[in-house]
Amino acid sequence: MDRRRLGALGEREAERYLKERGAKILERNLRCPWGEIDLIARMEGFLCFIEVKSRSTAAYGAPAWGVDRAKRRRILRTAQWYLRGKGLENQRVRFDVVEVTPQGVRHLPGAFEAREE
């Protein structure tokens, strides 16, 4: 399976998983000049910006390892753009990662902080 298809399947699986746990999905695949955010959801009193990482094998380590410094920076800039555009600068926000592997789905709430590195 190619990476694009694996990613799309992973995002659908992550969305289903989060909805089953009470998340309200607000946006999917939000794009702006600075980057993309896979899912934006309201859950547990937070506005969550969620990166979904899918892997078909454990050969390259945990999927969350793929959310490197550059990726986090793009997510943060995109989140700032979204918050300003929606007038939501005062919201409680959280940056999560959802890993999707053949073993299942793993949600990592607060996987990284809202600060530039």
Short mmCIF file of N, CA and C in Angstrom, two decimals:
data_model
loop_
_atom_site.label_atom_id
_atom_site.label_comp_id
_atom_site.label_asym_id
_atom_site.label_seq_id
_atom_site.Cartn_x
_atom_site.Cartn_y
_atom_site.Cartn_z
N MET A 1 0.85 -1.18 0.00
CA MET A 1 0.00 0.00 0.00
C MET A 1 0.89 1.24 0.00
N ASP A 2 0.54 2.22 -0.82
CA ASP A 2 1.37 3.42 -0.88
C ASP A 2 1.13 4.30 0.35
N ARG A 3 2.06 5.21 0.58
CA ARG A 3 2.03 6.05 1.79
C ARG A 3 0.79 6.93 1.88
N ARG A 4 0.37 7.47 0.75
CA ARG A 4 -0.79 8.36 0.74
C ARG A 4 -2.05 7.61 1.17
N ARG A 5 -2.23 6.41 0.62
CA ARG A 5 -3.41 5.60 0.98
C ARG A 5 -3.35 5.16 2.44
N LEU A 6 -2.15 4.76 2.89
CA LEU A 6 -1.98 4.38 4.29
C LEU A 6 -2.32 5.56 5.20
N GLY A 7 -1.87 6.75 4.83
CA GLY A 7 -2.17 7.94 5.63
C GLY A 7 -3.65 8.24 5.69
N ALA A 8 -4.34 8.15 4.56
CA ALA A 8 -5.79 8.42 4.53
C ALA A 8 -6.55 7.40 5.37
N LEU A 9 -6.17 6.13 5.26
CA LEU A 9 -6.82 5.10 6.08
C LEU A 9 -6.56 5.34 7.56
N GLY A 10 -5.33 5.72 7.88
CA GLY A 10 -4.98 6.01 9.27
C GLY A 10 -5.77 7.18 9.83
N GLU A 11 -5.95 8.21 9.02
CA GLU A 11 -6.71 9.38 9.49
C GLU A 11 -8.17 9.01 9.75
N ARG A 12 -8.75 8.19 8.90
CA ARG A 12 -10.14 7.75 9.13
C ARG A 12 -10.24 6.91 10.40
N GLU A 13 -9.28 6.03 10.60
CA GLU A 13 -9.27 5.19 11.80
C GLU A 13 -9.08 6.04 13.06
N ALA A 14 -8.18 7.02 12.99
CA ALA A 14 -7.95 7.91 14.13
C ALA A 14 -9.21 8.72 14.45
N GLU A 15 -9.88 9.21 13.42
CA GLU A 15 -11.10 9.98 13.62
C GLU A 15 -12.17 9.13 14.30
N ARG A 16 -12.35 7.92 13.82
CA ARG A 16 -13.34 7.00 14.41
C ARG A 16 -13.00 6.76 15.88
N TYR A 17 -11.75 6.49 16.16
CA TYR A 17 -11.28 6.22 17.52
C TYR A 17 -11.58 7.41 18.44
N LEU A 18 -11.25 8.61 17.99
CA LEU A 18 -11.46 9.81 18.80
C LEU A 18 -12.95 10.09 19.02
N LYS A 19 -13.75 9.94 17.98
CA LYS A 19 -15.20 10.17 18.11
C LYS A 19 -15.82 9.20 19.12
N GLU A 20 -15.36 7.96 19.11
CA GLU A 20 -15.86 6.98 20.08
C GLU A 20 -15.55 7.38 21.51
N ARG A 21 -14.55 8.23 21.69
CA ARG A 21 -14.14 8.68 23.01
C ARG A 21 -14.61 10.10 23.31
N GLY A 22 -15.58 10.58 22.53
CA GLY A 22 -16.23 11.85 22.83
C GLY A 22 -15.72 13.07 22.10
N ALA A 23 -14.77 12.91 21.21
CA ALA A 23 -14.25 14.07 20.48
C ALA A 23 -15.26 14.56 19.46
N LYS A 24 -15.31 15.87 19.30
CA LYS A 24 -16.12 16.46 18.24
C LYS A 24 -15.14 16.99 17.20
N ILE A 25 -15.14 16.38 16.03
CA ILE A 25 -14.22 16.76 14.97
C ILE A 25 -14.71 18.05 14.31
N LEU A 26 -13.85 19.06 14.29
CA LEU A 26 -14.20 20.36 13.72
C LEU A 26 -13.63 20.55 12.31
N GLU A 27 -12.44 20.03 12.08
CA GLU A 27 -11.77 20.20 10.78
C GLU A 27 -10.99 18.93 10.46
N ARG A 28 -10.87 18.67 9.15
CA ARG A 28 -10.05 17.58 8.65
C ARG A 28 -9.09 18.15 7.61
N ASN A 29 -7.85 17.77 7.68
CA ASN A 29 -6.83 18.15 6.70
C ASN A 29 -6.82 19.65 6.41
N LEU A 30 -6.74 20.43 7.46
CA LEU A 30 -6.68 21.89 7.33
C LEU A 30 -5.33 22.27 6.74
N ARG A 31 -5.37 23.02 5.67
CA ARG A 31 -4.14 23.47 5.01
C ARG A 31 -4.08 24.99 4.97
N CYS A 32 -2.87 25.50 5.12
CA CYS A 32 -2.62 26.93 4.97
C CYS A 32 -1.21 27.07 4.41
N PRO A 33 -0.75 28.29 4.15
CA PRO A 33 0.60 28.45 3.59
C PRO A 33 1.72 27.87 4.46
N TRP A 34 1.50 27.68 5.75
CA TRP A 34 2.55 27.22 6.66
C TRP A 34 2.54 25.73 6.92
N GLY A 35 1.48 25.04 6.54
CA GLY A 35 1.46 23.61 6.80
C GLY A 35 0.07 23.03 6.78
N GLU A 36 -0.05 21.88 7.39
CA GLU A 36 -1.31 21.15 7.42
C GLU A 36 -1.50 20.52 8.80
N ILE A 37 -2.75 20.45 9.23
CA ILE A 37 -3.11 19.75 10.46
C ILE A 37 -4.13 18.70 10.07
N ASP A 38 -3.87 17.47 10.49
CA ASP A 38 -4.74 16.36 10.08
C ASP A 38 -6.16 16.49 10.64
N LEU A 39 -6.26 16.71 11.94
CA LEU A 39 -7.58 16.83 12.58
C LEU A 39 -7.55 17.94 13.62
N ILE A 40 -8.67 18.65 13.72
CA ILE A 40 -8.87 19.60 14.81
C ILE A 40 -10.15 19.17 15.48
N ALA A 41 -10.08 19.02 16.81
CA ALA A 41 -11.24 18.49 17.55
C ALA A 41 -11.39 19.20 18.89
N ARG A 42 -12.61 19.18 19.39
CA ARG A 42 -12.88 19.61 20.76
C ARG A 42 -12.99 18.35 21.59
N MET A 43 -12.21 18.31 22.65
CA MET A 43 -12.30 17.16 23.56
C MET A 43 -11.67 17.51 24.89
N GLU A 44 -12.28 17.01 25.94
CA GLU A 44 -11.76 17.17 27.31
C GLU A 44 -11.47 18.61 27.66
N GLY A 45 -12.30 19.54 27.16
CA GLY A 45 -12.13 20.95 27.47
C GLY A 45 -11.05 21.67 26.67
N PHE A 46 -10.50 21.00 25.68
CA PHE A 46 -9.44 21.58 24.86
C PHE A 46 -9.85 21.65 23.40
N LEU A 47 -9.23 22.58 22.70
CA LEU A 47 -9.25 22.59 21.25
C LEU A 47 -7.96 21.86 20.87
N CYS A 48 -8.09 20.69 20.27
CA CYS A 48 -6.94 19.82 20.01
C CYS A 48 -6.53 19.85 18.55
N PHE A 49 -5.26 20.06 18.33
CA PHE A 49 -4.66 19.99 17.01
C PHE A 49 -3.96 18.64 16.96
N ILE A 50 -4.39 17.78 16.03
CA ILE A 50 -4.00 16.38 16.07
C ILE A 50 -3.25 15.98 14.81
N GLU A 51 -2.06 15.45 15.01
CA GLU A 51 -1.27 14.88 13.93
C GLU A 51 -1.45 13.36 13.97
N VAL A 52 -1.84 12.79 12.84
CA VAL A 52 -2.02 11.34 12.75
C VAL A 52 -0.82 10.76 12.02
N LYS A 53 -0.18 9.77 12.62
CA LYS A 53 0.95 9.09 12.00
C LYS A 53 0.62 7.61 11.89
N SER A 54 0.70 7.10 10.67
CA SER A 54 0.39 5.70 10.41
C SER A 54 1.65 4.98 9.95
N ARG A 55 1.78 3.75 10.41
CA ARG A 55 2.88 2.90 9.97
C ARG A 55 2.36 1.50 9.75
N SER A 56 2.86 0.86 8.72
CA SER A 56 2.44 -0.52 8.44
C SER A 56 3.37 -1.52 9.10
N THR A 57 4.48 -1.04 9.66
CA THR A 57 5.45 -1.90 10.32
C THR A 57 6.16 -1.12 11.42
N ALA A 58 6.73 -1.83 12.38
CA ALA A 58 7.47 -1.18 13.46
C ALA A 58 8.96 -1.03 13.13
N ALA A 59 9.33 -1.34 11.91
CA ALA A 59 10.74 -1.32 11.52
C ALA A 59 11.40 0.04 11.71
N TYR A 60 10.63 1.11 11.61
CA TYR A 60 11.21 2.45 11.73
C TYR A 60 10.88 3.13 13.05
N GLY A 61 10.44 2.36 14.02
CA GLY A 61 10.13 2.91 15.33
C GLY A 61 8.69 3.37 15.44
N ALA A 62 8.39 3.96 16.57
CA ALA A 62 7.03 4.43 16.85
C ALA A 62 6.64 5.53 15.86
N PRO A 63 5.40 5.52 15.40
CA PRO A 63 4.97 6.56 14.45
C PRO A 63 5.19 7.98 14.97
N ALA A 64 4.99 8.20 16.26
CA ALA A 64 5.14 9.55 16.81
C ALA A 64 6.55 10.09 16.63
N TRP A 65 7.52 9.22 16.46
CA TRP A 65 8.89 9.68 16.23
C TRP A 65 8.98 10.49 14.94
N GLY A 66 8.03 10.31 14.05
CA GLY A 66 8.01 11.05 12.80
C GLY A 66 7.57 12.50 12.95
N VAL A 67 7.12 12.86 14.13
CA VAL A 67 6.72 14.25 14.39
C VAL A 67 7.94 14.97 14.95
N ASP A 68 8.84 15.32 14.04
CA ASP A 68 10.10 15.93 14.43
C ASP A 68 9.94 17.43 14.67
N ARG A 69 11.04 18.06 14.97
CA ARG A 69 11.03 19.49 15.29
C ARG A 69 10.43 20.34 14.18
N ALA A 70 10.81 20.06 12.94
CA ALA A 70 10.29 20.83 11.80
C ALA A 70 8.79 20.62 11.66
N LYS A 71 8.32 19.41 11.82
CA LYS A 71 6.88 19.11 11.71
C LYS A 71 6.12 19.81 12.83
N ARG A 72 6.64 19.76 14.04
CA ARG A 72 5.98 20.45 15.16
C ARG A 72 5.89 21.94 14.89
N ARG A 73 6.93 22.53 14.34
CA ARG A 73 6.94 23.97 14.04
C ARG A 73 5.86 24.30 13.01
N ARG A 74 5.72 23.46 11.96
CA ARG A 74 4.68 23.70 10.96
C ARG A 74 3.29 23.58 11.57
N ILE A 75 3.10 22.59 12.44
CA ILE A 75 1.80 22.41 13.11
C ILE A 75 1.49 23.63 13.97
N LEU A 76 2.47 24.10 14.73
CA LEU A 76 2.26 25.27 15.60
C LEU A 76 1.89 26.51 14.79
N ARG A 77 2.59 26.75 13.69
CA ARG A 77 2.27 27.92 12.86
C ARG A 77 0.88 27.81 12.25
N THR A 78 0.54 26.62 11.80
CA THR A 78 -0.79 26.41 11.22
C THR A 78 -1.86 26.59 12.28
N ALA A 79 -1.61 26.10 13.48
CA ALA A 79 -2.57 26.28 14.59
C ALA A 79 -2.74 27.76 14.92
N GLN A 80 -1.66 28.51 14.95
CA GLN A 80 -1.75 29.95 15.23
C GLN A 80 -2.57 30.65 14.15
N TRP A 81 -2.33 30.30 12.91
CA TRP A 81 -3.10 30.85 11.79
C TRP A 81 -4.59 30.55 11.97
N TYR A 82 -4.91 29.32 12.31
CA TYR A 82 -6.30 28.90 12.50
C TYR A 82 -6.94 29.66 13.67
N LEU A 83 -6.25 29.74 14.79
CA LEU A 83 -6.79 30.42 15.97
C LEU A 83 -7.05 31.90 15.69
N ARG A 84 -6.11 32.58 15.05
CA ARG A 84 -6.31 33.99 14.71
C ARG A 84 -7.48 34.17 13.75
N GLY A 85 -7.53 33.32 12.74
CA GLY A 85 -8.58 33.42 11.74
C GLY A 85 -9.98 33.19 12.28
N LYS A 86 -10.08 32.37 13.32
CA LYS A 86 -11.37 32.05 13.93
C LYS A 86 -11.66 32.89 15.18
N GLY A 87 -10.72 33.76 15.55
CA GLY A 87 -10.90 34.56 16.76
C GLY A 87 -10.89 33.72 18.03
N LEU A 88 -10.06 32.69 18.06
CA LEU A 88 -10.04 31.74 19.17
C LEU A 88 -8.72 31.78 19.96
N GLU A 89 -8.04 32.90 19.93
CA GLU A 89 -6.72 32.98 20.57
C GLU A 89 -6.72 32.64 22.05
N ASN A 90 -7.85 32.79 22.72
CA ASN A 90 -7.91 32.55 24.17
C ASN A 90 -8.37 31.14 24.54
N GLN A 91 -8.46 30.26 23.58
CA GLN A 91 -8.89 28.89 23.84
C GLN A 91 -7.77 28.09 24.52
N ARG A 92 -8.18 27.12 25.33
CA ARG A 92 -7.21 26.14 25.85
C ARG A 92 -6.92 25.18 24.70
N VAL A 93 -5.65 25.07 24.33
CA VAL A 93 -5.29 24.21 23.21
C VAL A 93 -4.35 23.10 23.67
N ARG A 94 -4.35 22.06 22.86
CA ARG A 94 -3.48 20.91 23.13
C ARG A 94 -3.02 20.35 21.79
N PHE A 95 -1.80 19.84 21.77
CA PHE A 95 -1.24 19.26 20.57
C PHE A 95 -1.05 17.76 20.80
N ASP A 96 -1.83 16.98 20.07
CA ASP A 96 -1.86 15.53 20.24
C ASP A 96 -1.28 14.83 19.02
N VAL A 97 -0.87 13.60 19.24
CA VAL A 97 -0.49 12.71 18.15
C VAL A 97 -1.31 11.44 18.31
N VAL A 98 -1.80 10.93 17.20
CA VAL A 98 -2.48 9.63 17.20
C VAL A 98 -1.66 8.71 16.30
N GLU A 99 -1.21 7.60 16.88
CA GLU A 99 -0.47 6.59 16.14
C GLU A 99 -1.43 5.51 15.67
N VAL A 100 -1.32 5.13 14.41
CA VAL A 100 -2.13 4.05 13.86
C VAL A 100 -1.16 3.01 13.28
N THR A 101 -1.23 1.80 13.84
CA THR A 101 -0.36 0.71 13.40
C THR A 101 -1.21 -0.55 13.26
N PRO A 102 -0.64 -1.62 12.72
CA PRO A 102 -1.40 -2.87 12.66
C PRO A 102 -1.83 -3.37 14.05
N GLN A 103 -1.13 -2.94 15.09
CA GLN A 103 -1.49 -3.34 16.45
C GLN A 103 -2.65 -2.54 17.03
N GLY A 104 -3.01 -1.41 16.40
CA GLY A 104 -4.13 -0.61 16.88
C GLY A 104 -3.84 0.88 16.86
N VAL A 105 -4.67 1.59 17.60
CA VAL A 105 -4.60 3.05 17.67
C VAL A 105 -4.12 3.45 19.06
N ARG A 106 -3.22 4.42 19.09
CA ARG A 106 -2.71 4.93 20.37
C ARG A 106 -2.78 6.45 20.33
N HIS A 107 -3.51 7.02 21.27
CA HIS A 107 -3.67 8.48 21.35
C HIS A 107 -2.68 9.02 22.38
N LEU A 108 -1.90 10.02 21.99
CA LEU A 108 -0.93 10.66 22.87
C LEU A 108 -1.35 12.11 23.10
N PRO A 109 -2.23 12.34 24.10
CA PRO A 109 -2.66 13.72 24.38
C PRO A 109 -1.48 14.56 24.88
N GLY A 110 -1.43 15.80 24.43
CA GLY A 110 -0.35 16.69 24.89
C GLY A 110 1.02 16.17 24.48
N ALA A 111 1.14 15.65 23.28
CA ALA A 111 2.39 15.05 22.82
C ALA A 111 3.52 16.06 22.72
N PHE A 112 3.17 17.33 22.50
CA PHE A 112 4.19 18.38 22.52
C PHE A 112 3.54 19.68 22.94
N GLU A 113 4.39 20.63 23.33
CA GLU A 113 3.93 21.91 23.88
C GLU A 113 3.75 22.95 22.79
N ALA A 114 2.94 23.95 23.09
CA ALA A 114 2.65 25.05 22.16
C ALA A 114 3.71 26.14 22.27
N ARG A 115 4.93 25.79 21.93
CA ARG A 115 6.00 26.80 21.90
C ARG A 115 6.93 26.46 20.76
N GLU A 116 7.48 27.48 20.18
CA GLU A 116 8.45 27.29 19.11
C GLU A 116 9.72 26.71 19.70
N GLU A 117 10.33 25.82 18.98
CA GLU A 117 11.58 25.21 19.48
C GLU A 117 12.77 25.79 18.77
#
